[in-house]
Amino acid sequence: MENFFSSVELGVDSFETINGSKFFITSVDERCIYLSIPGNVTDRLVLNTDEIRKMLESGEDFQKVKDIASFFGKQFASQAYSYDFAIYKAIKETKNKTSRKMAEQETLKKYIFIIDEINRGEISKIFGELFFAIDPGYRGRAGEVSTQYANLHMNPEEKFYVPDNVYIIGTMNDIDRSVDSFDFAMRRRFRFIELKAENCLEMLSALENEALEEEAIQRMTALNQEIVNVEELNENYQIGPAYFLKLKHLTFDQLWTDYLQPLLQDYIQGMYDERAIMKRFEQAYGYKKKDGEDIDAAVTHEG
C-alpha cells in the first residue's frame, strides 16, 4: 500500500468512485488519507488508512461498496466507503499490473542457441522452414510461418515463429574455405562480430598460473606478429588463446610439436621457401629443435 501512495502525485492524479465522482488524494499519513472532491457538497473527506489496509490484508475480493460495509459489520454503507472502494480497486489494479509485468519479464527470459562452426553445416537443414522467421524483421508473431510440423501444436491452426527473446549465435572461421557457402541471404540475418586473438586474452586466466599465463601471452603475441609478416597470410591466420589452454596438461614444446607446428605447416603449404618461414615461426614462438629433429617429423603419414 505504501508503494502505491508513494507513486501517486498528490493533488494531481485523479480517481473516480463507482458512481463517477472524481476526487484527488491531497495527503497521506500513517492514520489518514486526505481527499479533495471538487464539485461535491462536501469537498473534503478524511479516510481511515487502517481500514484500507485491513481490506487488502484480508484477501477478500470486494466487488461493490456493500461488501465493505458487510466486512466491517455495518448494516449500511457510509459515503467514505465509496472512496475506500475506489482506492482499494486502484491499489489492486496497480499490484496486478506489477505482477503481470514481472511475469512478462520472466516469460521473456533470454534463451541462447549456439551453433559451432555454422558455416560447415547445411543451412537449409539447420533452420529448415524457420529460415524466414529468424530474420530480425520477422521475429515474433509477425513472422509466423506455416510448416509441415503444424500438427505438433495443440491447435493445428497455430503457426511457428521465432520469439524475440531467442538469440542464435553461430561461430565460424574466416579462413575455412567452406565459408563461401554462407550466402548473402544468410549474412543478412546475422550480425557479424570479429573476434581477434588479442581480444580474448582473458580466457587464459583459466590456466590459474600467472607466470604461465604471461609466458603464453608473450609467445602467442610474438608468433602472431610473425604470422602477419608473411606476405600471403594475414590476421585471420593468427593463433587464438584457446590453443594455449592446453598448457594445463602440456608443455610449451608439446603444444608446438603436437598442435601449432602442424597447423602452421598447413597454412604455408605450397608457399615459396616453407622451411624458412617455419624457422621464423619457431624462433618467434621460442621453440628450440632438439638435435637431429627434422621440421617435418611432427607429422605422421599413414599409408
mmCIF file of N, CA and C in Angstrom, residues 26-155:
data_model
loop_
_atom_site.group_PDB
_atom_site.id
_atom_site.type_symbol
_atom_site.label_atom_id
_atom_site.label_comp_id
_atom_site.label_asym_id
_atom_site.label_seq_id
_atom_site.Cartn_x
_atom_site.Cartn_y
_atom_site.Cartn_z
ATOM 1 N N THR A 26 -4.855 14.325 -1.549
ATOM 2 C CA THR A 26 -4.013 15.508 -1.321
ATOM 3 C C THR A 26 -2.898 15.258 -0.308
ATOM 4 N N SER A 27 -3.116 14.282 0.594
ATOM 5 C CA SER A 27 -2.100 13.995 1.604
ATOM 6 C C SER A 27 -2.369 12.615 2.215
ATOM 7 N N VAL A 28 -1.284 11.994 2.701
ATOM 8 C CA VAL A 28 -1.405 10.678 3.333
ATOM 9 C C VAL A 28 -0.452 10.624 4.521
ATOM 10 N N ASP A 29 -0.947 10.114 5.649
ATOM 11 C CA ASP A 29 -0.046 9.837 6.765
ATOM 12 C C ASP A 29 -0.366 8.441 7.303
ATOM 13 N N GLU A 30 0.201 8.077 8.429
ATOM 14 C CA GLU A 30 0.037 6.716 8.939
ATOM 15 C C GLU A 30 -1.415 6.377 9.260
ATOM 16 N N ARG A 31 -2.209 7.386 9.620
ATOM 17 C CA ARG A 31 -3.579 7.117 10.064
ATOM 18 C C ARG A 31 -4.650 7.563 9.076
ATOM 19 N N CYS A 32 -4.339 8.574 8.271
ATOM 20 C CA CYS A 32 -5.398 9.169 7.448
ATOM 21 C C CYS A 32 -5.002 9.382 5.990
ATOM 22 N N ILE A 33 -6.019 9.358 5.139
ATOM 23 C CA ILE A 33 -5.873 9.697 3.721
ATOM 24 C C ILE A 33 -6.785 10.894 3.484
ATOM 25 N N TYR A 34 -6.235 11.995 3.028
ATOM 26 C CA TYR A 34 -6.987 13.234 2.865
ATOM 27 C C TYR A 34 -7.372 13.404 1.399
ATOM 28 N N LEU A 35 -8.674 13.631 1.175
ATOM 29 C CA LEU A 35 -9.193 13.726 -0.186
ATOM 30 C C LEU A 35 -9.738 15.111 -0.485
ATOM 31 N N SER A 36 -9.641 15.476 -1.767
ATOM 32 C CA SER A 36 -10.290 16.676 -2.281
ATOM 33 C C SER A 36 -11.302 16.211 -3.314
ATOM 34 N N ILE A 37 -12.581 16.671 -3.162
ATOM 35 C CA ILE A 37 -13.648 16.210 -4.060
ATOM 36 C C ILE A 37 -14.285 17.431 -4.710
ATOM 37 N N PRO A 38 -13.718 17.935 -5.809
ATOM 38 C CA PRO A 38 -14.245 19.136 -6.463
ATOM 39 C C PRO A 38 -15.697 18.930 -6.919
ATOM 40 N N GLY A 39 -16.522 19.943 -6.716
ATOM 41 C CA GLY A 39 -17.905 19.877 -7.182
ATOM 42 C C GLY A 39 -18.835 19.147 -6.243
ATOM 43 N N ASN A 40 -18.300 18.558 -5.189
ATOM 44 C CA ASN A 40 -19.144 17.858 -4.220
ATOM 45 C C ASN A 40 -19.544 18.829 -3.105
ATOM 46 N N VAL A 41 -20.719 18.610 -2.533
ATOM 47 C CA VAL A 41 -21.170 19.475 -1.435
ATOM 48 C C VAL A 41 -20.139 19.469 -0.318
ATOM 49 N N THR A 42 -19.682 18.256 0.019
ATOM 50 C CA THR A 42 -18.582 18.124 0.979
ATOM 51 C C THR A 42 -17.319 17.889 0.172
ATOM 52 N N ASP A 43 -16.545 18.959 -0.012
ATOM 53 C CA ASP A 43 -15.403 18.852 -0.925
ATOM 54 C C ASP A 43 -14.126 18.356 -0.250
ATOM 55 N N ARG A 44 -14.223 18.021 1.031
ATOM 56 C CA ARG A 44 -13.074 17.458 1.742
ATOM 57 C C ARG A 44 -13.531 16.204 2.490
ATOM 58 N N LEU A 45 -12.661 15.200 2.497
ATOM 59 C CA LEU A 45 -13.005 13.969 3.199
ATOM 60 C C LEU A 45 -11.732 13.319 3.714
ATOM 61 N N VAL A 46 -11.830 12.744 4.906
ATOM 62 C CA VAL A 46 -10.676 12.060 5.501
ATOM 63 C C VAL A 46 -11.032 10.590 5.681
ATOM 64 N N LEU A 47 -10.200 9.708 5.103
ATOM 65 C CA LEU A 47 -10.415 8.265 5.209
ATOM 66 C C LEU A 47 -9.459 7.665 6.233
ATOM 67 N N ASN A 48 -9.859 6.519 6.752
ATOM 68 C CA ASN A 48 -9.039 5.795 7.723
ATOM 69 C C ASN A 48 -8.078 4.871 6.963
ATOM 70 N N THR A 49 -6.793 5.149 7.058
ATOM 71 C CA THR A 49 -5.788 4.339 6.352
ATOM 72 C C THR A 49 -5.850 2.882 6.780
ATOM 73 N N ASP A 50 -6.098 2.656 8.045
ATOM 74 C CA ASP A 50 -6.097 1.292 8.575
ATOM 75 C C ASP A 50 -7.219 0.450 7.973
ATOM 76 N N GLU A 51 -8.344 1.088 7.635
ATOM 77 C CA GLU A 51 -9.461 0.343 7.045
ATOM 78 C C GLU A 51 -9.064 -0.243 5.692
ATOM 79 N N ILE A 52 -8.415 0.563 4.867
ATOM 80 C CA ILE A 52 -7.995 0.073 3.548
ATOM 81 C C ILE A 52 -6.930 -0.999 3.703
ATOM 82 N N ARG A 53 -6.050 -0.822 4.680
ATOM 83 C CA ARG A 53 -5.015 -1.835 4.916
ATOM 84 C C ARG A 53 -5.656 -3.175 5.305
ATOM 85 N N LYS A 54 -6.660 -3.135 6.165
ATOM 86 C CA LYS A 54 -7.346 -4.362 6.581
ATOM 87 C C LYS A 54 -8.045 -5.026 5.401
ATOM 88 N N MET A 55 -8.618 -4.230 4.521
ATOM 89 C CA MET A 55 -9.288 -4.776 3.335
ATOM 90 C C MET A 55 -8.289 -5.525 2.453
ATOM 91 N N LEU A 56 -7.130 -4.924 2.271
ATOM 92 C CA LEU A 56 -6.113 -5.540 1.406
ATOM 93 C C LEU A 56 -5.537 -6.806 2.036
ATOM 94 N N GLU A 57 -5.311 -6.754 3.335
ATOM 95 C CA GLU A 57 -4.695 -7.893 4.019
ATOM 96 C C GLU A 57 -5.668 -9.047 4.232
ATOM 97 N N SER A 58 -6.965 -8.777 4.107
ATOM 98 C CA SER A 58 -7.966 -9.823 4.349
ATOM 99 C C SER A 58 -7.983 -10.886 3.259
ATOM 100 N N GLY A 59 -7.563 -10.500 2.057
ATOM 101 C CA GLY A 59 -7.616 -11.442 0.942
ATOM 102 C C GLY A 59 -8.989 -11.516 0.305
ATOM 103 N N GLU A 60 -9.951 -10.752 0.846
ATOM 104 C CA GLU A 60 -11.300 -10.727 0.279
ATOM 105 C C GLU A 60 -11.283 -10.017 -1.073
ATOM 106 N N ASP A 61 -12.224 -10.410 -1.931
ATOM 107 C CA ASP A 61 -12.351 -9.759 -3.235
ATOM 108 C C ASP A 61 -13.597 -8.875 -3.202
ATOM 109 N N PHE A 62 -13.411 -7.620 -2.859
ATOM 110 C CA PHE A 62 -14.538 -6.689 -2.740
ATOM 111 C C PHE A 62 -14.987 -6.248 -4.130
ATOM 112 N N GLN A 63 -16.251 -6.517 -4.442
ATOM 113 C CA GLN A 63 -16.773 -6.197 -5.764
ATOM 114 C C GLN A 63 -17.693 -4.980 -5.766
ATOM 115 N N LYS A 64 -18.194 -4.617 -4.617
ATOM 116 C CA LYS A 64 -19.073 -3.450 -4.517
ATOM 117 C C LYS A 64 -18.944 -2.833 -3.132
ATOM 118 N N VAL A 65 -19.481 -1.631 -3.009
ATOM 119 C CA VAL A 65 -19.347 -0.881 -1.758
ATOM 120 C C VAL A 65 -20.019 -1.621 -0.602
ATOM 121 N N LYS A 66 -21.133 -2.293 -0.884
ATOM 122 C CA LYS A 66 -21.839 -3.023 0.175
ATOM 123 C C LYS A 66 -20.972 -4.116 0.792
ATOM 124 N N ASP A 67 -20.050 -4.668 -0.011
ATOM 125 C CA ASP A 67 -19.151 -5.709 0.510
ATOM 126 C C ASP A 67 -18.277 -5.162 1.634
ATOM 127 N N ILE A 68 -17.917 -3.878 1.510
ATOM 128 C CA ILE A 68 -17.073 -3.254 2.538
ATOM 129 C C ILE A 68 -17.867 -3.076 3.825
ATOM 130 N N ALA A 69 -19.128 -2.640 3.665
ATOM 131 C CA ALA A 69 -19.978 -2.463 4.845
ATOM 132 C C ALA A 69 -20.143 -3.790 5.581
ATOM 133 N N SER A 70 -20.366 -4.859 4.825
ATOM 134 C CA SER A 70 -20.521 -6.183 5.440
ATOM 135 C C SER A 70 -19.231 -6.618 6.126
ATOM 136 N N PHE A 71 -18.105 -6.321 5.500
ATOM 137 C CA PHE A 71 -16.805 -6.715 6.042
ATOM 138 C C PHE A 71 -16.554 -6.077 7.403
ATOM 139 N N PHE A 72 -16.990 -4.815 7.540
ATOM 140 C CA PHE A 72 -16.778 -4.106 8.807
ATOM 141 C C PHE A 72 -17.989 -4.229 9.745
ATOM 142 N N GLY A 73 -18.944 -5.092 9.384
ATOM 143 C CA GLY A 73 -20.094 -5.350 10.257
ATOM 144 C C GLY A 73 -21.080 -4.211 10.316
ATOM 145 N N LYS A 74 -21.174 -3.446 9.235
ATOM 146 C CA LYS A 74 -22.106 -2.322 9.185
ATOM 147 C C LYS A 74 -23.331 -2.708 8.352
ATOM 148 N N GLN A 75 -24.496 -2.228 8.775
ATOM 149 C CA GLN A 75 -25.718 -2.531 8.033
ATOM 150 C C GLN A 75 -25.809 -1.687 6.776
ATOM 151 N N PHE A 76 -25.341 -0.450 6.862
ATOM 152 C CA PHE A 76 -25.410 0.455 5.717
ATOM 153 C C PHE A 76 -24.010 0.986 5.385
ATOM 154 N N ALA A 77 -23.796 1.256 4.110
ATOM 155 C CA ALA A 77 -22.504 1.785 3.657
ATOM 156 C C ALA A 77 -22.474 3.292 3.831
ATOM 157 N N SER A 78 -21.397 3.799 4.377
ATOM 158 C CA SER A 78 -21.242 5.244 4.525
ATOM 159 C C SER A 78 -20.649 5.829 3.247
ATOM 160 N N GLN A 79 -20.673 7.163 3.146
ATOM 161 C CA GLN A 79 -20.095 7.829 1.974
ATOM 162 C C GLN A 79 -18.617 7.491 1.838
ATOM 163 N N ALA A 80 -17.934 7.375 2.967
ATOM 164 C CA ALA A 80 -16.492 7.119 2.933
ATOM 165 C C ALA A 80 -16.166 5.794 2.261
ATOM 166 N N TYR A 81 -17.092 4.808 2.388
ATOM 167 C CA TYR A 81 -16.811 3.500 1.813
ATOM 168 C C TYR A 81 -16.710 3.547 0.283
ATOM 169 N N SER A 82 -17.422 4.483 -0.341
ATOM 170 C CA SER A 82 -17.334 4.627 -1.805
ATOM 171 C C SER A 82 -15.918 5.016 -2.219
ATOM 172 N N TYR A 83 -15.293 5.860 -1.405
ATOM 173 C CA TYR A 83 -13.929 6.306 -1.697
ATOM 174 C C TYR A 83 -12.908 5.245 -1.270
ATOM 175 N N ASP A 84 -13.216 4.541 -0.171
ATOM 176 C CA ASP A 84 -12.371 3.401 0.217
ATOM 177 C C ASP A 84 -12.312 2.381 -0.921
ATOM 178 N N PHE A 85 -13.498 2.115 -1.485
ATOM 179 C CA PHE A 85 -13.597 1.114 -2.550
ATOM 180 C C PHE A 85 -12.800 1.553 -3.781
ATOM 181 N N ALA A 86 -12.879 2.835 -4.139
ATOM 182 C CA ALA A 86 -12.154 3.347 -5.309
ATOM 183 C C ALA A 86 -10.644 3.220 -5.114
ATOM 184 N N ILE A 87 -10.165 3.559 -3.922
ATOM 185 C CA ILE A 87 -8.723 3.460 -3.652
ATOM 186 C C ILE A 87 -8.295 1.999 -3.580
ATOM 187 N N TYR A 88 -9.136 1.171 -2.959
ATOM 188 C CA TYR A 88 -8.853 -0.274 -2.895
ATOM 189 C C TYR A 88 -8.688 -0.846 -4.307
ATOM 190 N N LYS A 89 -9.603 -0.501 -5.214
ATOM 191 C CA LYS A 89 -9.542 -1.006 -6.593
ATOM 192 C C LYS A 89 -8.294 -0.492 -7.312
ATOM 193 N N ALA A 90 -7.933 0.772 -7.057
ATOM 194 C CA ALA A 90 -6.742 1.348 -7.697
ATOM 195 C C ALA A 90 -5.476 0.635 -7.228
ATOM 196 N N ILE A 91 -5.410 0.327 -5.930
ATOM 197 C CA ILE A 91 -4.236 -0.381 -5.394
ATOM 198 C C ILE A 91 -4.156 -1.790 -5.971
ATOM 199 N N LYS A 92 -5.300 -2.486 -6.022
ATOM 200 C CA LYS A 92 -5.331 -3.847 -6.566
ATOM 201 C C LYS A 92 -4.916 -3.857 -8.032
ATOM 202 N N GLU A 93 -5.391 -2.869 -8.791
ATOM 203 C CA GLU A 93 -5.048 -2.794 -10.214
ATOM 204 C C GLU A 93 -3.551 -2.560 -10.399
ATOM 205 N N THR A 94 -2.978 -1.697 -9.563
ATOM 206 C CA THR A 94 -1.538 -1.433 -9.634
ATOM 207 C C THR A 94 -0.744 -2.694 -9.316
ATOM 208 N N LYS A 95 -1.178 -3.442 -8.302
ATOM 209 C CA LYS A 95 -0.499 -4.692 -7.944
ATOM 210 C C LYS A 95 -0.581 -5.701 -9.081
ATOM 211 N N ASN A 96 -1.750 -5.783 -9.704
ATOM 212 C CA ASN A 96 -1.930 -6.730 -10.809
ATOM 213 C C ASN A 96 -1.046 -6.372 -11.994
ATOM 214 N N LYS A 97 -0.929 -5.062 -12.275
ATOM 215 C CA LYS A 97 -0.067 -4.626 -13.376
ATOM 216 C C LYS A 97 1.383 -4.986 -13.093
ATOM 217 N N THR A 98 1.801 -4.778 -11.842
ATOM 218 C CA THR A 98 3.176 -5.114 -11.455
ATOM 219 C C THR A 98 3.424 -6.606 -11.584
ATOM 220 N N SER A 99 2.447 -7.408 -11.156
ATOM 221 C CA SER A 99 2.581 -8.869 -11.244
ATOM 222 C C SER A 99 2.663 -9.317 -12.691
ATOM 223 N N ARG A 100 1.821 -8.706 -13.544
ATOM 224 C CA ARG A 100 1.838 -9.072 -14.968
ATOM 225 C C ARG A 100 3.166 -8.701 -15.604
ATOM 226 N N LYS A 101 3.688 -7.531 -15.211
ATOM 227 C CA LYS A 101 4.964 -7.086 -15.769
ATOM 228 C C LYS A 101 6.090 -8.021 -15.360
ATOM 229 N N MET A 102 6.081 -8.443 -14.086
ATOM 230 C CA MET A 102 7.108 -9.367 -13.606
ATOM 231 C C MET A 102 6.986 -10.716 -14.298
ATOM 232 N N ALA A 103 5.742 -11.161 -14.516
ATOM 233 C CA ALA A 103 5.525 -12.437 -15.205
ATOM 234 C C ALA A 103 5.998 -12.345 -16.642
ATOM 235 N N GLU A 104 5.750 -11.185 -17.262
ATOM 236 C CA GLU A 104 6.182 -10.992 -18.647
ATOM 237 C C GLU A 104 7.702 -10.985 -18.735
ATOM 238 N N GLN A 105 8.358 -10.338 -17.770
ATOM 239 C CA GLN A 105 9.816 -10.310 -17.761
ATOM 240 C C GLN A 105 10.382 -11.713 -17.605
ATOM 241 N N GLU A 106 9.730 -12.527 -16.775
ATOM 242 C CA GLU A 106 10.178 -13.903 -16.585
ATOM 243 C C GLU A 106 9.955 -14.693 -17.865
ATOM 244 N N THR A 107 8.796 -14.443 -18.506
ATOM 245 C CA THR A 107 8.480 -15.135 -19.755
ATOM 246 C C THR A 107 9.495 -14.786 -20.829
ATOM 247 N N LEU A 108 9.952 -13.527 -20.819
ATOM 248 C CA LEU A 108 10.874 -13.072 -21.851
ATOM 249 C C LEU A 108 12.339 -13.252 -21.445
ATOM 250 N N LYS A 109 12.592 -14.193 -20.549
ATOM 251 C CA LYS A 109 13.977 -14.511 -20.206
ATOM 252 C C LYS A 109 14.710 -14.913 -21.480
ATOM 253 N N LYS A 110 15.940 -14.513 -21.592
ATOM 254 C CA LYS A 110 16.688 -14.747 -22.826
ATOM 255 C C LYS A 110 17.136 -16.203 -22.948
ATOM 256 N N TYR A 111 16.937 -16.747 -24.137
ATOM 257 C CA TYR A 111 17.388 -18.102 -24.447
ATOM 258 C C TYR A 111 18.374 -18.030 -25.610
ATOM 259 N N ILE A 112 19.456 -18.772 -25.492
ATOM 260 C CA ILE A 112 20.532 -18.681 -26.481
ATOM 261 C C ILE A 112 20.838 -20.050 -27.074
ATOM 262 N N PHE A 113 20.881 -20.106 -28.413
ATOM 263 C CA PHE A 113 21.326 -21.299 -29.123
ATOM 264 C C PHE A 113 22.688 -20.985 -29.736
ATOM 265 N N ILE A 114 23.664 -21.834 -29.494
ATOM 266 C CA ILE A 114 24.991 -21.644 -30.076
ATOM 267 C C ILE A 114 25.250 -22.756 -31.084
ATOM 268 N N ILE A 115 25.522 -22.360 -32.312
ATOM 269 C CA ILE A 115 25.821 -23.324 -33.378
ATOM 270 C C ILE A 115 27.292 -23.166 -33.728
ATOM 271 N N ASP A 116 28.098 -24.111 -33.300
ATOM 272 C CA ASP A 116 29.541 -24.025 -33.519
ATOM 273 C C ASP A 116 29.863 -24.327 -34.979
ATOM 274 N N GLU A 117 30.759 -23.519 -35.565
ATOM 275 C CA GLU A 117 31.174 -23.669 -36.963
ATOM 276 C C GLU A 117 29.958 -23.808 -37.870
ATOM 277 N N ILE A 118 29.089 -22.817 -37.781
ATOM 278 C CA ILE A 118 27.826 -22.837 -38.507
ATOM 279 C C ILE A 118 28.011 -22.946 -40.015
ATOM 280 N N ASN A 119 29.137 -22.418 -40.519
ATOM 281 C CA ASN A 119 29.358 -22.440 -41.962
ATOM 282 C C ASN A 119 29.692 -23.831 -42.484
ATOM 283 N N ARG A 120 29.946 -24.780 -41.593
ATOM 284 C CA ARG A 120 30.236 -26.140 -42.032
ATOM 285 C C ARG A 120 28.952 -26.947 -42.261
ATOM 286 N N GLY A 121 27.842 -26.446 -41.742
ATOM 287 C CA GLY A 121 26.589 -27.187 -41.878
ATOM 288 C C GLY A 121 25.788 -26.747 -43.088
ATOM 289 N N GLU A 122 24.758 -27.509 -43.390
ATOM 290 C CA GLU A 122 23.834 -27.142 -44.457
ATOM 291 C C GLU A 122 22.749 -26.278 -43.834
ATOM 292 N N ILE A 123 22.801 -24.985 -44.160
ATOM 293 C CA ILE A 123 21.910 -24.028 -43.523
ATOM 294 C C ILE A 123 20.445 -24.413 -43.697
ATOM 295 N N SER A 124 20.089 -24.913 -44.866
ATOM 296 C CA SER A 124 18.694 -25.273 -45.120
ATOM 297 C C SER A 124 18.224 -26.370 -44.176
ATOM 298 N N LYS A 125 19.149 -27.255 -43.784
ATOM 299 C CA LYS A 125 18.783 -28.336 -42.870
ATOM 300 C C LYS A 125 18.820 -27.878 -41.411
ATOM 301 N N ILE A 126 19.684 -26.914 -41.123
ATOM 302 C CA ILE A 126 19.780 -26.412 -39.748
ATOM 303 C C ILE A 126 18.513 -25.651 -39.361
ATOM 304 N N PHE A 127 18.054 -24.763 -40.241
ATOM 305 C CA PHE A 127 16.906 -23.921 -39.920
ATOM 306 C C PHE A 127 15.611 -24.365 -40.594
ATOM 307 N N GLY A 128 15.728 -25.078 -41.693
ATOM 308 C CA GLY A 128 14.526 -25.557 -42.365
ATOM 309 C C GLY A 128 13.563 -24.440 -42.709
ATOM 310 N N GLU A 129 12.294 -24.673 -42.392
ATOM 311 C CA GLU A 129 11.252 -23.707 -42.756
ATOM 312 C C GLU A 129 11.265 -22.452 -41.889
ATOM 313 N N LEU A 130 12.102 -22.442 -40.852
ATOM 314 C CA LEU A 130 12.202 -21.258 -40.000
ATOM 315 C C LEU A 130 13.247 -20.265 -40.506
ATOM 316 N N PHE A 131 13.847 -20.558 -41.657
ATOM 317 C CA PHE A 131 14.864 -19.664 -42.219
ATOM 318 C C PHE A 131 14.317 -18.247 -42.357
ATOM 319 N N PHE A 132 13.079 -18.125 -42.814
ATOM 320 C CA PHE A 132 12.449 -16.812 -42.974
ATOM 321 C C PHE A 132 12.237 -16.154 -41.615
ATOM 322 N N ALA A 133 11.812 -16.959 -40.623
ATOM 323 C CA ALA A 133 11.417 -16.409 -39.324
ATOM 324 C C ALA A 133 12.580 -15.919 -38.471
ATOM 325 N N ILE A 134 13.820 -16.313 -38.787
ATOM 326 C CA ILE A 134 14.949 -15.842 -37.964
ATOM 327 C C ILE A 134 15.416 -14.453 -38.379
ATOM 328 N N ASP A 135 14.894 -13.931 -39.482
ATOM 329 C CA ASP A 135 15.235 -12.572 -39.896
ATOM 330 C C ASP A 135 14.766 -11.610 -38.807
ATOM 331 N N PRO A 136 15.636 -10.689 -38.339
ATOM 332 C CA PRO A 136 15.255 -9.762 -37.265
ATOM 333 C C PRO A 136 13.965 -8.998 -37.548
ATOM 334 N N GLY A 137 13.676 -8.758 -38.820
ATOM 335 C CA GLY A 137 12.469 -8.020 -39.172
ATOM 336 C C GLY A 137 11.201 -8.840 -39.096
ATOM 337 N N TYR A 138 11.338 -10.140 -38.894
ATOM 338 C CA TYR A 138 10.167 -11.021 -38.873
ATOM 339 C C TYR A 138 10.108 -11.856 -37.596
ATOM 340 N N ARG A 139 10.737 -11.360 -36.539
ATOM 341 C CA ARG A 139 10.696 -12.078 -35.268
ATOM 342 C C ARG A 139 9.307 -11.946 -34.641
ATOM 343 N N GLY A 140 8.995 -12.851 -33.737
ATOM 344 C CA GLY A 140 7.714 -12.803 -33.051
ATOM 345 C C GLY A 140 6.577 -13.245 -33.955
ATOM 346 N N ARG A 141 5.369 -12.971 -33.536
ATOM 347 C CA ARG A 141 4.197 -13.430 -34.284
ATOM 348 C C ARG A 141 4.092 -12.788 -35.662
ATOM 349 N N ALA A 142 4.767 -11.660 -35.841
ATOM 350 C CA ALA A 142 4.737 -11.008 -37.154
ATOM 351 C C ALA A 142 5.366 -11.887 -38.222
ATOM 352 N N GLY A 143 6.253 -12.792 -37.805
ATOM 353 C CA GLY A 143 6.935 -13.658 -38.765
ATOM 354 C C GLY A 143 6.437 -15.089 -38.735
ATOM 355 N N GLU A 144 5.210 -15.302 -38.307
ATOM 356 C CA GLU A 144 4.662 -16.654 -38.241
ATOM 357 C C GLU A 144 4.692 -17.337 -39.605
ATOM 358 N N VAL A 145 5.055 -18.597 -39.594
ATOM 359 C CA VAL A 145 5.069 -19.363 -40.842
ATOM 360 C C VAL A 145 4.348 -20.691 -40.629
ATOM 361 N N SER A 146 3.690 -21.139 -41.678
ATOM 362 C CA SER A 146 3.046 -22.451 -41.644
ATOM 363 C C SER A 146 4.079 -23.487 -42.057
ATOM 364 N N THR A 147 4.183 -24.554 -41.305
ATOM 365 C CA THR A 147 5.161 -25.589 -41.620
ATOM 366 C C THR A 147 4.494 -26.961 -41.620
ATOM 367 N N GLN A 148 5.258 -27.939 -42.059
ATOM 368 C CA GLN A 148 4.740 -29.306 -42.093
ATOM 369 C C GLN A 148 4.577 -29.888 -40.692
ATOM 370 N N TYR A 149 5.094 -29.162 -39.680
ATOM 371 C CA TYR A 149 5.016 -29.652 -38.311
ATOM 372 C C TYR A 149 3.878 -29.002 -37.526
ATOM 373 N N ALA A 150 2.932 -28.398 -38.221
ATOM 374 C CA ALA A 150 1.826 -27.710 -37.556
ATOM 375 C C ALA A 150 1.043 -28.640 -36.639
ATOM 376 N N ASN A 151 1.065 -29.933 -36.945
ATOM 377 C CA ASN A 151 0.316 -30.896 -36.129
ATOM 378 C C ASN A 151 0.898 -31.048 -34.720
ATOM 379 N N LEU A 152 2.108 -30.510 -34.497
ATOM 380 C CA LEU A 152 2.705 -30.572 -33.165
ATOM 381 C C LEU A 152 2.037 -29.595 -32.205
ATOM 382 N N HIS A 153 1.333 -28.596 -32.758
ATOM 383 C CA HIS A 153 0.606 -27.643 -31.930
ATOM 384 C C HIS A 153 -0.655 -28.295 -31.378
ATOM 385 N N MET A 154 -1.058 -27.869 -30.203
ATOM 386 C CA MET A 154 -2.349 -28.303 -29.671
ATOM 387 C C MET A 154 -3.459 -27.852 -30.614
ATOM 388 N N ASN A 155 -3.271 -26.649 -31.161
ATOM 389 C CA ASN A 155 -4.215 -26.119 -32.141
ATOM 390 C C ASN A 155 -3.535 -26.129 -33.506
#
